[in-house]
């Protein structure tokens, strides 16, 4: 087996992977960085992010405001020390991106412009029209070309981590275009593989968002934290799942049911006017808006479309100039997928799985429980998102903690012991045998059946509103699917660019991540953020459940669930209030 | 898209298959796929992969025409499979082939190395003699100063322009539309001072001078990047660079960030 | 199928050859080729004028013969073909010219259409001027 | 990457292109159609008038431009069209296109001098 040695190996070349690669290169140009990604960097799912990236920049705004919006948005499950670090470094990283050429949208005077996002008191979302993720990713990819110490391994699929005496020693990956399995020796590994939205049937995520890195770390003992919190984005195209950015609502777009009524006012987010207005109505947090849709659907007040139930996102009053200038991609998407021109017609939308709050447990330094292993971006749970991510915090997270991961990995490598190639090669041999078993199995179940069954049970049991019974059923179904997965067979026996084999391996990752989500969910007997129950646990229980859930891998069954305290420094849990209520309390407490 | 749509229309999809370990040359293979007005060609391909023939290989991810993975020839035209709909071809059939002007790695997957080399060769990053400290905040750049380069920054690297460009077909050394448009994006960014370095690549036979303004690149571009325009403007910059008319060149280039 | 080993399989990328008739098979490229070949007619017209200039230096008799030559029926037909080619060139040239002229008013890019129309207006004015000068002077 | 002198010929091609786009149609119409069929009286192109025009310095300049620039335009396009026909171009092709344009430009200048002042 070919061996490639590097100082730092990074899995995933999206916003987080690229930023950490650059950070290692800047920390020490002498360190060899192997940037491994199963797709070319510009295809990473960061490219699909539309809305924006948060960073306090206006004089009347403050780090505390950003801190409060994040912590209250996360229903107080955020680690406040990490949030403090995060909010105080966002603006610097956004400015770094600007210096690297990122085309942030501007005010007439040339300063960076910002707009409002759901759950945000004062607007602080930097944006590049409605393609912020795209421009950030391309800026980072193009800037990474400047650093010779970063060697890219495009279209290499990560099969497993190599660990020795509890320390990470490298990665085993397959070169997709030849099928060759190679051993990457590295003193430090950074996982930046993104979220796991694809475990759900309807999601806004790309095909590659299958939780690979989460599963790799999980299998090697790193706990997956807060996995039960999966964010539904309130406005995505029905069935297709393509995202319609929150920026539409930031610009003044409204949501109406089939009677043309702005239904959000019935769910504690009103009064509807004046509009647009921060932290109210359509600019409430994502979990509230998604929950409101579910209620409207129960009451039969949603619109029937060929692609399923939806509500209407009305942008007509914004006018053609503003729509084509500020939301060009949205007009394109609505036109080509739904045959709807937003200038003249409202866009049918519905909540769709969008973001995985949970992930590999890390902290401010992005270090995981395994020495030498770091995790950054959506695959990690660094502690800032809590039970419900504030819109535009995740793009900022990529660069703020990407820099952390790179710098700390570079630091770690200096003192790390040399890699033991012997044990590494042996482990790599085991990995090869595992993949060989799947590839060479003659008869077995078609993986699409298992995948669809997983996606359907997750949607049914771990959706917007959950019941203990429903979640338990999902856990049982997933356990059965894991059994069936042992017999999955792949028809394609070739080696060159065999994507069917990769889909089979991905399915293995997804089943484990889905099980961690469902098991963590059924054990959380309260409602918090995006985890809402309607079986007697409707209330938030700060007594027993103001704590992070931890899912530990169990090779022979469901994960062991444990809990750990939430780091609370200065913001005590209070009611999450938005809309009129929020304003009232703000006046009284003259915060 | 589950398969139990009852009153389902179906359509014929023919794919140019090529498995290097067994095929000596590409061979057409036909499939029948159910669809409705919102079914994209990409969803047709994923249906085939899930239910009919798992060995069909193709690149895809975002399904919203922003990642650039799913470029392929659809009925002879270079298109993004996720943004092209089966409804457009019914009742006719859909013939899908890997992107033209690139070697086929396998089925609908092309070899991208040449494209990546060209994209990275033109120094697609801000080049400055001196970068001001981050503490001093962002470079000022008015919306008016963004107009000269914004269009050329929309490229999703989907390579449709390369598959449409006859000059790239005739001469693989040609730098090509997307790379030249990206170079122009940086040349026209008021924060960049790297135009001279990029001219060393652009002002070559295989650089902008490999283009004869056919314009097919701008026709097929799904993001309206208009690489043909970027190249014509780069030819003028190249000419001014060659003839040392620096005064006129300064007039065209952005004034530099404040 | 070979045994599943660590070193995978050797790649065999397949290059589809470019056909000499590439510009015949697509209307867009045929139009491009016709556009390129209009230059032959434009060059031919310069040769005709050059011949006229040469005859001019040889005196009235030679120049008179050239005049008669270009007044012949075949010559008029040829000039009509050159005219057709020249007009096709003008259309395609004016459609491309704006690409090299990125104009903007404030923070709005001037679209290509007005610039194309501007070129046509300029052509019309110049043509009228030439016609008038030719008749008057 | 090979050095290039393309900017020179491209500039001539561009100038020739704009000139021919603007003026060639009306010129061809006048000298090739209107005068020959008599809509404009042939007297306008008589030997005496044309000689006077050619002898006038401004006339010389106009003739030089409208004869030579289109030649360079045509030479450039014909040369590059070879690539489109998959013909590998050599020095011979350079001579037959740009070389010819240069030669004919020199001939034009000589004739314009010979015609006197």
Short mmCIF file of N, CA, C and O in Angstrom, two decimals, chain B residues 6 41 47 55 69 72 76 89 91 105 123 186 206 212 215 247:
data_model
loop_
_atom_site.label_atom_id
_atom_site.label_comp_id
_atom_site.label_asym_id
_atom_site.label_seq_id
_atom_site.Cartn_x
_atom_site.Cartn_y
_atom_site.Cartn_z
N UNK B 6 -47.78 6.83 -9.53
CA UNK B 6 -48.62 5.94 -10.35
C UNK B 6 -48.76 6.48 -11.76
O UNK B 6 -48.21 5.97 -12.71
N UNK B 41 -32.66 16.48 -14.94
CA UNK B 41 -31.90 15.39 -15.58
C UNK B 41 -31.07 14.69 -14.49
O UNK B 41 -30.94 13.46 -14.46
N UNK B 47 -31.97 8.46 -10.10
CA UNK B 47 -32.99 7.39 -10.10
C UNK B 47 -32.38 6.13 -10.73
O UNK B 47 -32.47 5.02 -10.19
N UNK B 55 -24.01 1.06 -11.46
CA UNK B 55 -22.62 1.27 -11.90
C UNK B 55 -22.46 2.57 -12.70
O UNK B 55 -21.35 2.93 -13.08
N UNK B 69 -20.53 20.70 -10.19
CA UNK B 69 -20.05 19.32 -10.38
C UNK B 69 -20.66 18.66 -11.59
O UNK B 69 -20.03 17.82 -12.23
N UNK B 72 -22.37 18.29 -18.06
CA UNK B 72 -22.29 17.18 -19.03
C UNK B 72 -22.96 17.60 -20.33
O UNK B 72 -23.67 18.61 -20.36
N UNK B 76 -26.21 16.95 -26.85
CA UNK B 76 -25.19 17.65 -27.61
C UNK B 76 -24.82 19.01 -27.07
O UNK B 76 -23.84 19.61 -27.52
N UNK B 89 -37.42 17.71 -22.85
CA UNK B 89 -37.08 16.80 -23.97
C UNK B 89 -38.25 15.87 -24.33
O UNK B 89 -38.30 15.32 -25.41
N UNK B 91 -41.62 14.50 -25.69
CA UNK B 91 -41.56 13.03 -25.72
C UNK B 91 -40.29 12.48 -26.34
O UNK B 91 -40.14 11.27 -26.43
N UNK B 105 -12.90 9.96 -17.98
CA UNK B 105 -12.29 9.09 -16.96
C UNK B 105 -13.14 7.84 -16.85
O UNK B 105 -12.64 6.74 -16.95
N UNK B 123 -2.66 32.70 -11.07
CA UNK B 123 -2.52 33.44 -9.80
C UNK B 123 -3.84 34.07 -9.37
O UNK B 123 -3.97 35.30 -9.30
N UNK B 186 -9.50 39.25 -10.99
CA UNK B 186 -8.54 39.79 -10.02
C UNK B 186 -7.88 41.05 -10.59
O UNK B 186 -7.68 42.03 -9.87
N UNK B 206 -0.77 31.12 -25.90
CA UNK B 206 -1.78 30.21 -25.33
C UNK B 206 -2.67 30.93 -24.31
O UNK B 206 -3.57 30.35 -23.72
N UNK B 212 -10.36 33.40 -30.44
CA UNK B 212 -10.77 34.10 -31.69
C UNK B 212 -12.22 34.58 -31.54
O UNK B 212 -12.98 34.61 -32.51
N UNK B 215 -17.20 33.11 -28.92
CA UNK B 215 -18.32 33.53 -28.06
C UNK B 215 -19.17 32.39 -27.55
O UNK B 215 -20.14 32.61 -26.81
N UNK B 247 0.17 54.84 -19.41
CA UNK B 247 -0.81 55.87 -19.01
C UNK B 247 -2.22 55.37 -19.32
O UNK B 247 -3.11 55.35 -18.45
#
